[in-house]
Amino acid sequence: MAGGKIQKKRHGGGGARLQGGIPFEKSKGQHILRNPALVDSIIAKAGLKPTDTVLEIGPGTGNLTKRLLEAGVKAVVAVELDPRMVLELSRRFQGHPLSSRLKVIQGDVLKCDLPYFDICVANIPYQISSPLTFKLLSHRPIFRCAVIMFQREFAMRLVAQPGDTLYCRLSVNVQLLSRVSHLLKVGRNNFRPPPKVDSSVVRIEPRKPLPPVSFKEWDGLVRICFNRKNKTLGSLFKQKRVLELLEKNYKTMQSLQLAQDSGTGEEKMSPYDVALLANMVEDLSMETSDEKEDDDMEMDDADAADGRTSFKEKIMGILQQGDFAEKRSSKLSQVDFLYLLSLFNKAGIHFS
């Protein structure tokens, strides 16, 4: 309990403690923002309105919460996993003139149903960065923007552009769904206890409307392209495993006579499509180069007996039609990927 007497024993989070004597737990990502000037800067860049309901994730001891309330917003909804922190928040804001505008929800933000909100302002536990980002982007109704503190490397992947070293599948997927901009670099000494890495504040604005594309189709294509992002697309799509997958999809679609009805322009991205990514944390690789040995064999003439040679030629023809065969995923923009997906879909080739 906050303010209570505790036994002398080691805790997973190290020696840093709340004023009341509660130890921070680094395993839960409890790094409290302690620089008032930085808190004020985050509030200023959030662009808050008096009519806003603000979602705060991981409020901790309430330093950011207090400033959000003082900014004059309509309401603050804070989601906190640690019951000790929930108690600390209750005590801190008990009797506060703005306490009626604060609602605290105890629970796991990844598992609970989020209420309506206009804007999210948060210093989150970094281990939930990827699933939380996509959970927010799948939330309906669509919110105005999110201003979130991330681990710096993750933040720079979110904003990376084609040709950047950190440009990856995460970059492409998030930027398909939102406009992302870097706001602030934050040194580790602004936290208590200090984390091992620096941080960055990022602004995420969901796109309205969502692009007219099936997200399962989109992510299926991008997954293949970023499997080895510095290899040419011609080389990637010659891999036996890739060709077998696409040919299976092609035959299935033909048998169902859906090839003509499932083009990119006919399928729209749904919140369910977006939410699928929340379960793909392991797939959103942090690799920046082709470090693994390529164990995917390319199809050769020996496979002709299987009838796959003509299908391989069909795939290569699509890549050459769009001048993609010699291009690399690390250099392709959103427009390039959308065009490539449209070429495949028009030819009856699907990725889901």
GROMACS .gro file of C-alpha atoms in nm, residues 234 238 312-326 339-340 343:
model
   20
  234GLY     CA    1   1.237  -1.061  -5.845
  238LYS     CA    2   1.118  -1.674  -5.709
  312LYS     CA    3   0.646  -1.848  -6.187
  313GLU     CA    4   0.651  -1.678  -6.527
  314LYS     CA    5   0.314  -1.521  -6.447
  315ILE     CA    6   0.453  -1.375  -6.124
  316MET     CA    7   0.768  -1.246  -6.294
  317GLY     CA    8   0.553  -1.091  -6.566
  318ILE     CA    9   0.355  -0.894  -6.307
  319LEU     CA   10   0.675  -0.765  -6.147
  320GLN     CA   11   0.816  -0.664  -6.483
  321GLN     CA   12   0.490  -0.497  -6.584
  322GLY     CA   13   0.526  -0.255  -6.294
  323ASP     CA   14   0.905  -0.234  -6.327
  324PHE     CA   15   0.942  -0.396  -5.981
  325ALA     CA   16   1.162  -0.698  -6.057
  326GLU     CA   17   1.490  -0.522  -5.977
  339TYR     CA   18   0.036  -0.021  -5.698
  340LEU     CA   19   0.215  -0.356  -5.673
  343LEU     CA   20  -0.121  -0.543  -6.017
   0.00000   0.00000   0.00000
